[in-house]
Short mmCIF file of C-alpha atoms and ligand atoms in Angstrom, two decimals:
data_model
loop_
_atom_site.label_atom_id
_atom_site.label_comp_id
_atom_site.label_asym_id
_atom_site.label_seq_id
_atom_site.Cartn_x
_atom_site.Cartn_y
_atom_site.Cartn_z
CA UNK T 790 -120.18 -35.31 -66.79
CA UNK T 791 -116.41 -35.34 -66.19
CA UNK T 792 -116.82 -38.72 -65.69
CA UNK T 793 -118.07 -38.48 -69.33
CA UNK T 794 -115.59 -36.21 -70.82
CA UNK T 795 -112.31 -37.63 -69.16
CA UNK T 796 -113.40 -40.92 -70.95
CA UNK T 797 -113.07 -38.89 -74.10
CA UNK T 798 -117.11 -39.04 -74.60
CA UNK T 799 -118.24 -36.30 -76.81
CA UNK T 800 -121.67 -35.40 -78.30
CA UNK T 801 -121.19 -37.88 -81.55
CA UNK T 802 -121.27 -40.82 -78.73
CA UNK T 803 -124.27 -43.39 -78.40
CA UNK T 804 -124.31 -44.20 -74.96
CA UNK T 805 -125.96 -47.49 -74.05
CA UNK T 806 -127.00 -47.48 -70.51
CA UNK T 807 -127.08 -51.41 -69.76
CA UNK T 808 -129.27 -51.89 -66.59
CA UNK T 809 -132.63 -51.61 -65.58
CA UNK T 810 -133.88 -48.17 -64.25
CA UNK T 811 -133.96 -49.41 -60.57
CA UNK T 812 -132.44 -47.86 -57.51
CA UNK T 813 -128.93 -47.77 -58.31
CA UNK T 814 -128.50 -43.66 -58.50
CA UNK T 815 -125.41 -44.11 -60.15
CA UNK T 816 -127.06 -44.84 -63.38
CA UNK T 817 -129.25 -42.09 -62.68
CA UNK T 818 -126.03 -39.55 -63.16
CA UNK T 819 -124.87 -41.22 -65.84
CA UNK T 820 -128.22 -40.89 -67.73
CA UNK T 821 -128.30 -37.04 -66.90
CA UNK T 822 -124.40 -36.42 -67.21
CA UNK T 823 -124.53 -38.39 -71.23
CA UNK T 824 -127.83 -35.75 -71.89
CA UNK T 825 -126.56 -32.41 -70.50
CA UNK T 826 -123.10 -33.47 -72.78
CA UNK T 827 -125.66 -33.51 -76.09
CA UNK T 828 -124.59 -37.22 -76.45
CA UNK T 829 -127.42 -39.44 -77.32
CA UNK T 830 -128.47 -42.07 -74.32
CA UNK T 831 -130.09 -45.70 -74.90
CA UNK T 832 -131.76 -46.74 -72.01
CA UNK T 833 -131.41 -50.54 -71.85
CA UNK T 834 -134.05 -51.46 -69.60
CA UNK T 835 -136.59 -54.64 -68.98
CA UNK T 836 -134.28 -56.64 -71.64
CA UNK T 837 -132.59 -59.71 -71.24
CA UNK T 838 -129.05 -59.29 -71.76
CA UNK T 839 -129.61 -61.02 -74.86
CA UNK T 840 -131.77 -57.96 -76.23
CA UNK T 841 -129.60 -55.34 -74.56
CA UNK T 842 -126.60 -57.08 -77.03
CA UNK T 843 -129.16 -56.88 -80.11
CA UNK T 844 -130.09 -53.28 -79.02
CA UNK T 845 -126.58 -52.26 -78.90
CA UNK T 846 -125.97 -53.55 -82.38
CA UNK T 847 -128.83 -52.26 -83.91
CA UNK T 848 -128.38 -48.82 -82.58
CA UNK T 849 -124.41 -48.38 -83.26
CA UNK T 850 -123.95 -47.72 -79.91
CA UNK T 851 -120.36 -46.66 -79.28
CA UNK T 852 -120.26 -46.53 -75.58
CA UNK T 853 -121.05 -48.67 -72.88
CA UNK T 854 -122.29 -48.23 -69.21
CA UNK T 855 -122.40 -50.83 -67.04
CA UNK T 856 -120.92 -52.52 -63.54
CA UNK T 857 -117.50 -54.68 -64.56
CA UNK T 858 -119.57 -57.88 -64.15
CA UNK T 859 -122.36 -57.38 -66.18
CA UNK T 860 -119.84 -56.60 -68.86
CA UNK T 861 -118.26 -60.10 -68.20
CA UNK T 862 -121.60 -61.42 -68.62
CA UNK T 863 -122.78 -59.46 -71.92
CA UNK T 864 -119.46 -60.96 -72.99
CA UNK T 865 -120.09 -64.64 -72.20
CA UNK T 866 -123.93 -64.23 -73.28
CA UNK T 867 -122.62 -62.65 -76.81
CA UNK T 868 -120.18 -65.75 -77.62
CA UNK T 869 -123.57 -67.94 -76.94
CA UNK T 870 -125.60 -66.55 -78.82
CA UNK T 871 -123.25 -65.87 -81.71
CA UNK T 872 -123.16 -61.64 -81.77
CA UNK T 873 -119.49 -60.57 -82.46
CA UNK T 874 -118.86 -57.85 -79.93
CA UNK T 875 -115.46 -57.54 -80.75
CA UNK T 876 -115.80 -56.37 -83.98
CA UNK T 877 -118.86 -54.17 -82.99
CA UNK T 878 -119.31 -50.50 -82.99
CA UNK T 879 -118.51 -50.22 -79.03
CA UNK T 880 -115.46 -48.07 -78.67
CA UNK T 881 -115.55 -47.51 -74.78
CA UNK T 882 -116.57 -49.12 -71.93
CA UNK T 883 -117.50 -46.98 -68.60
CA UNK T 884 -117.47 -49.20 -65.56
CA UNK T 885 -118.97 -48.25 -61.86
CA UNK T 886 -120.15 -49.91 -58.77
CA UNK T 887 -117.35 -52.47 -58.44
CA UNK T 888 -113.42 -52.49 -57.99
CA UNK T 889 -113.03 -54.65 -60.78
CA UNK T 890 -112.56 -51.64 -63.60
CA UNK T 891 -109.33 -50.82 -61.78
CA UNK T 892 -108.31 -54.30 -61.46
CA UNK T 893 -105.86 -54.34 -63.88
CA UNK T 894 -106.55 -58.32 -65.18
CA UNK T 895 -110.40 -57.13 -64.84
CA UNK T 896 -110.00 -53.97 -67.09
CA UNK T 897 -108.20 -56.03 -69.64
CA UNK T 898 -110.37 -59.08 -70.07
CA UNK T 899 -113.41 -56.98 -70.36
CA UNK T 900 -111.22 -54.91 -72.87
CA UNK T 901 -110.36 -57.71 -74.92
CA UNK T 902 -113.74 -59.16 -75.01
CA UNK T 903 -115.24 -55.83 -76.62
CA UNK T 904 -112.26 -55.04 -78.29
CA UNK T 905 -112.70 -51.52 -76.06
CA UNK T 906 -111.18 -49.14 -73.96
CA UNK T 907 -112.30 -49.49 -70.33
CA UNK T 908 -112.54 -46.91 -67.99
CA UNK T 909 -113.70 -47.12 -64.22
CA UNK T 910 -115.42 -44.69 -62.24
CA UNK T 911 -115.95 -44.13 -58.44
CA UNK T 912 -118.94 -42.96 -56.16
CA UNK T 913 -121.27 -43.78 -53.75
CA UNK T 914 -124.98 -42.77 -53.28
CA UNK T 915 -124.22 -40.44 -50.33
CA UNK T 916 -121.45 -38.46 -51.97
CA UNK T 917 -122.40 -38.82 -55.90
CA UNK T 918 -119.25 -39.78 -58.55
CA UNK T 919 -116.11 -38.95 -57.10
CA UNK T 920 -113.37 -40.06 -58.94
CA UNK T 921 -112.94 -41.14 -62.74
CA UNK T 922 -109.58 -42.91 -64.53
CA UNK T 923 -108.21 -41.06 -67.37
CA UNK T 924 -106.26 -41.62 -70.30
CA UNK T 925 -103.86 -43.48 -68.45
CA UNK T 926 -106.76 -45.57 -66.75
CA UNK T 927 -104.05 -46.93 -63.92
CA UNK T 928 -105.95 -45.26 -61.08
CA UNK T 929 -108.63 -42.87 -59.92
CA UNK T 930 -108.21 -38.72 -59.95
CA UNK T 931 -110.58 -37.27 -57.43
CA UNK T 932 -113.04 -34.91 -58.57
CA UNK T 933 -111.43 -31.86 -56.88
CA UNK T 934 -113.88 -29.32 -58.41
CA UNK T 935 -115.98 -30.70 -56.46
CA UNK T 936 -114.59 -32.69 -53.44
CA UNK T 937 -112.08 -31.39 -50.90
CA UNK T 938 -109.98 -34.86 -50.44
CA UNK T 939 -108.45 -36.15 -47.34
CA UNK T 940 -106.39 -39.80 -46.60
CA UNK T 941 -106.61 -40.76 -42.97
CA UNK T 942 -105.58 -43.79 -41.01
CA UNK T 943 -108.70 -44.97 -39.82
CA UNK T 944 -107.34 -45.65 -36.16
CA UNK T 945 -105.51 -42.61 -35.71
CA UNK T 946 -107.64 -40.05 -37.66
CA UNK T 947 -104.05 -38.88 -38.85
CA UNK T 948 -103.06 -38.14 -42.45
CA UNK T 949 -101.19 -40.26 -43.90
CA UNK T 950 -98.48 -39.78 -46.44
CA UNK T 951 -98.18 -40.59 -50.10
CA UNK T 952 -98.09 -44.32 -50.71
CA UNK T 953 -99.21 -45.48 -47.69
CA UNK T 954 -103.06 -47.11 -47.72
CA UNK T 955 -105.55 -45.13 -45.84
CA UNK T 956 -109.48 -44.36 -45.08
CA UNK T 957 -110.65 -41.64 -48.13
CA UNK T 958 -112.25 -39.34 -46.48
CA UNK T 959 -114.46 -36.13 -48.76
CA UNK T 960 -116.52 -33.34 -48.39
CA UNK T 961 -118.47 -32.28 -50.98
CA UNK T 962 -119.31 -29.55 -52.43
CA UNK T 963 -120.80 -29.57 -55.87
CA UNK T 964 -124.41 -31.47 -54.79
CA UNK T 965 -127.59 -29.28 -54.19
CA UNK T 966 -129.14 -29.86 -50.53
CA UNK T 967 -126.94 -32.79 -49.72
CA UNK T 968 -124.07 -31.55 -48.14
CA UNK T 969 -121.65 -34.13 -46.49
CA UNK T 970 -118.99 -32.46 -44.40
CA UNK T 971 -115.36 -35.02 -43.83
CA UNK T 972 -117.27 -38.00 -44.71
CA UNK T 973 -115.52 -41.05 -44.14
CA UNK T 974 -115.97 -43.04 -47.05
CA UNK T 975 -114.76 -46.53 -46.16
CA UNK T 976 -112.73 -46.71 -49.14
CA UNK T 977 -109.35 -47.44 -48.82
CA UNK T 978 -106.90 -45.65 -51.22
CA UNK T 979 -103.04 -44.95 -51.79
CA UNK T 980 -102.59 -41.53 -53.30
CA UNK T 981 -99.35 -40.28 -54.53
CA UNK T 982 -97.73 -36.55 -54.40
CA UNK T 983 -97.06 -36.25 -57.88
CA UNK T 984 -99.43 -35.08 -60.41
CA UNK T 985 -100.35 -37.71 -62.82
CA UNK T 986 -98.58 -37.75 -65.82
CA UNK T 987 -102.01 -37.11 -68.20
CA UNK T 988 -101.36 -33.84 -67.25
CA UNK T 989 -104.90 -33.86 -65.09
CA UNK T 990 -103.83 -31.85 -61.83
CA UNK T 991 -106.14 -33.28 -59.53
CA UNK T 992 -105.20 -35.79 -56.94
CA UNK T 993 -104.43 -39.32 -58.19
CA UNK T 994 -105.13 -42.91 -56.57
CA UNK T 995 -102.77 -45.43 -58.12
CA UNK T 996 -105.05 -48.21 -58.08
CA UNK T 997 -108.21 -46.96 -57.65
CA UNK T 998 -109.91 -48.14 -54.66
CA UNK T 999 -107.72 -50.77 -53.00
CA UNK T 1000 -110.12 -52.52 -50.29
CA UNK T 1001 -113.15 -51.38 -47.93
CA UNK T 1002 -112.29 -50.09 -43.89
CA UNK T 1003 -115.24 -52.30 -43.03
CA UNK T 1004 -116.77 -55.93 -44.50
CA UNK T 1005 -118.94 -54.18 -46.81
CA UNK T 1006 -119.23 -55.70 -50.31
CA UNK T 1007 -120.38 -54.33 -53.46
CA UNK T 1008 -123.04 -57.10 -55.30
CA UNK T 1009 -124.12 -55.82 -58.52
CA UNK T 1010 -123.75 -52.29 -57.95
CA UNK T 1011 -125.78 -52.09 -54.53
CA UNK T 1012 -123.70 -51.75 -51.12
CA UNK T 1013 -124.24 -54.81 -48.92
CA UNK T 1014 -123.69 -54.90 -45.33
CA UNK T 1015 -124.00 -58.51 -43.74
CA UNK T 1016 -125.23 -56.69 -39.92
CA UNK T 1017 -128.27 -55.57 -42.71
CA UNK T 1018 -128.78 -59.34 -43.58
CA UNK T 1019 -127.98 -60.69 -39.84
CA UNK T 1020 -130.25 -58.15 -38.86
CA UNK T 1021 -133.25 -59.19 -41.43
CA UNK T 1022 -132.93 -62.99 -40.80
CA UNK T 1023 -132.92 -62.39 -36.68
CA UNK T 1024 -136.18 -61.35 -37.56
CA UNK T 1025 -137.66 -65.01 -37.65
CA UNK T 1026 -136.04 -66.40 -34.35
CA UNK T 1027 -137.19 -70.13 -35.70
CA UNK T 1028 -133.87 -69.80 -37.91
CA UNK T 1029 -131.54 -71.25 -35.82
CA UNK T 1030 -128.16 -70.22 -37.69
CA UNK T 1031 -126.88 -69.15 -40.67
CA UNK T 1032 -124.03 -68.21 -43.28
CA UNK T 1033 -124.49 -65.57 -45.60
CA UNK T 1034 -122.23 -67.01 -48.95
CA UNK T 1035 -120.49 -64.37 -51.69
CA UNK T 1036 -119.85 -66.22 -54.93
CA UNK T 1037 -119.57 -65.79 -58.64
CA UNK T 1038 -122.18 -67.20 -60.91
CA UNK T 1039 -121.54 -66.41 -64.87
CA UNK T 1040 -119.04 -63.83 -64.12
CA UNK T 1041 -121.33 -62.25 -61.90
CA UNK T 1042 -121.02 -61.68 -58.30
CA UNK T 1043 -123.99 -62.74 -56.39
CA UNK T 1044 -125.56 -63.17 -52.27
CA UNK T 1045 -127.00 -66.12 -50.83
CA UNK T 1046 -128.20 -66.61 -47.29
CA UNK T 1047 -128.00 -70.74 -45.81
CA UNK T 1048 -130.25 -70.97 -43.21
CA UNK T 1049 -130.87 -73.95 -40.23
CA UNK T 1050 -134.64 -73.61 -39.69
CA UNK T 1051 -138.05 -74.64 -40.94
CA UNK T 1052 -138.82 -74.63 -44.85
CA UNK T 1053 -141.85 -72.51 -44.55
CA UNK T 1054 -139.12 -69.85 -43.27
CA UNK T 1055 -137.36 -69.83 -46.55
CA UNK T 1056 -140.08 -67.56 -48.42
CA UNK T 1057 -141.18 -64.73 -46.42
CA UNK T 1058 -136.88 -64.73 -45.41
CA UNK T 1059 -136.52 -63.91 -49.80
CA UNK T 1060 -139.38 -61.41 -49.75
CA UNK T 1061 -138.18 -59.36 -46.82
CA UNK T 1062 -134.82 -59.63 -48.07
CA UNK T 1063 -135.45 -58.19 -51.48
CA UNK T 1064 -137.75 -55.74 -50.26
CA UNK T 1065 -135.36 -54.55 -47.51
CA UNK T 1066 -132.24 -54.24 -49.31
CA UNK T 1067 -133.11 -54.25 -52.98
CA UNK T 1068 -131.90 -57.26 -54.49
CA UNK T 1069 -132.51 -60.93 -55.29
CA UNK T 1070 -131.22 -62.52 -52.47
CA UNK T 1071 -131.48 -66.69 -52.46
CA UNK T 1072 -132.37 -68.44 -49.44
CA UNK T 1073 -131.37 -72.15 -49.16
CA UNK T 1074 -132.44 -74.60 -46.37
CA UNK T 1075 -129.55 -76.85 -45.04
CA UNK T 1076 -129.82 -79.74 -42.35
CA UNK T 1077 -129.87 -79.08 -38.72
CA UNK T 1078 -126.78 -78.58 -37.00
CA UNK T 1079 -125.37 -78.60 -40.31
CA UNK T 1080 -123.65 -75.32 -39.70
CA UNK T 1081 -121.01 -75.11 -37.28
CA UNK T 1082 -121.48 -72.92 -34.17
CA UNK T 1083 -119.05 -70.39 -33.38
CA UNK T 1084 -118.08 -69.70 -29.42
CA UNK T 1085 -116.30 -66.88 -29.83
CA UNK T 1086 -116.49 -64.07 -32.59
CA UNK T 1087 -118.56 -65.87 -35.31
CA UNK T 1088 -117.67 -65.40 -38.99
CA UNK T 1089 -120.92 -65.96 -40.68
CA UNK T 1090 -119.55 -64.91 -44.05
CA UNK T 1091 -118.25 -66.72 -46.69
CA UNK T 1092 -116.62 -64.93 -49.57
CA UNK T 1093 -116.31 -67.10 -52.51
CA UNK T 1094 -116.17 -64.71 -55.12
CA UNK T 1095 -113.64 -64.97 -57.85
CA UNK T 1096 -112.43 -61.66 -57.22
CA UNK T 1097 -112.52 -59.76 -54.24
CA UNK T 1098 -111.37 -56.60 -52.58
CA UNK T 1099 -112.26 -55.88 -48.89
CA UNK T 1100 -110.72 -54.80 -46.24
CA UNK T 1101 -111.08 -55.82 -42.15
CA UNK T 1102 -112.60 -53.96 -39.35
CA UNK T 1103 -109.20 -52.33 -38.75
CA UNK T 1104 -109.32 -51.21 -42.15
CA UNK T 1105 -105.80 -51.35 -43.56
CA UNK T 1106 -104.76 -54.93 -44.26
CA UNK T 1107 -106.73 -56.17 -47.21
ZN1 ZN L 1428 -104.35 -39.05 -65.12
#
């Protein structure tokens, strides 16, 4: 709900909640936080993006929820099919499970698509929304009701000081039967001393969330970690190697897995693969000893998304 509120959402709102009602919790929140505020929400669920556009339009919806991709991709679908979203009744755009509402060339091209004012949120399953832009939508503030912050260098377990990049680390305290106690996030984020000039006194990441402490990678709102892939396809020893391949398809980032092994592999690999961590995941058969073998630390990922923020395993250079 502050999420909701620092956005400048009030009761009159229409919230469209673009995305089907699947595992992402995130959307979850957002559904409860737009009811408990007495704004009205539009579930936009088992439509193409083409009806979710119609629905929008039809209903006068003045807000919309969705990941910073899928807004790219309303965006392109809309010019397509002819609906003039620019011009529409959308007002505000509330982004979440990907860097790219922070991003300040992001934020902007998704703002002049819509002709709307984009703000980002932050959160993760484990901890719930912790951070929301403001007015000034430059950066994060922490939700210090609810979350005692601290910025650590993820070697040292020291804190660091303002400006310099460092491992977000929070313990929460406003979630029922959930407690996480200096959890480290994996987030990487500069904060600075002074209070942000919105006049909002909690704590204030420039930026938002700069990179990732480890090589996980946000896909469409779901948190993907390639050990969880390596450690699906291992499960069919007949595939002989692999890559697993980030890219951008229609604005939208996406996963594929290339696999050396039989074709009858390719299948059950998908299945368990969606079933195991939740999304479409492509499988692709390439020629034998078409991938090169690695002899010392193997990089098996290929990141060829158009934009990216990640970190390394020693978390600070991104
Ligand atoms: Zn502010």
């Amino acid at each position: 709900m502050e999420v909701l509120k620092s956005a400048g959402v009030t009761q009159f709102d229409r919230c469209y909640l673009a995305f089907s009602f699947g595992p992402f919790i995130g959307f979850w929140a957002a559904y409860d936080g737009i009811q408990k505020l007495g704004a009205l929400a539009i579930p936009g669920g088992s439509m193409s993006s083409e009806e979710r556009l119609n629905s929008m339009i039809q209903n006068h919806a003045t807000v919309l929820l969705c990941t910073p991709s899928y807004a790219l991709h309303l965006a392109e679908v809309a010019e397509k099919v002819g609906i003039d979203m620019k011009n529409s009744s959308i007002q505000k755009i509330i982004s979440a499970g990907e860097p790219g509402g922070s991003i300040p060339s992001v934020r902007q091209q998704i703002e002049n698509l819509f002709g709307a004012k984009l703000y980002d949120h932050v959160g993760m399953t484990e901890m719930g929304a912790y951070g929301y832009s403001c007015q000034k939508r430059n950066g994060i503030h922490v939700n210090e009701k609810e979350f005692i912050v601290e910025i650590i260098n993820p070697d040292t377990l020291e804190h660091v000081k303002p400006g310099e990049k460092g491992e977000l680390v929070l313990t929460n305290l406003g979630r029922y039967g959930y407690p996480m106690i200096r959890y480290r996030t994996g987030d990487v984020v500069i904060y600075q001393k002074e209070p942000c000039v919105c006049g909002n006194p909690h704590l204030f990441l420039p930026g938002g969330i700069v990179g990732r402490a480890d090589d996980m990678v946000v896909i469409r709102g779901m948190n993907i970690y390639p050990t969880s892939i390596e450690a699906i396809i291992r499960e069919f020893p007949e595939i002989k190697e692999f890559r697993i391949v980030y890219y951008t398809e229609r604005e939208m980032d996406q996963v594929k897995v290339l696999i050396e092994g039989p074709e009858n592999a390719v299948e059950p690999l998908a299945r368990l693969l969606r079933v195991r961590i939740g999304l479409r995941i492509e499988v692709e058969r390439v020629e034998n000893n078409h991938l090169t073998r690695f002899e010392m630390k193997a990089k098996r990922v290929i990141d060829q998304r158009e934009s990216k923020v990640r970190g390394n395993v020693n978390g600070i250079s991104i």
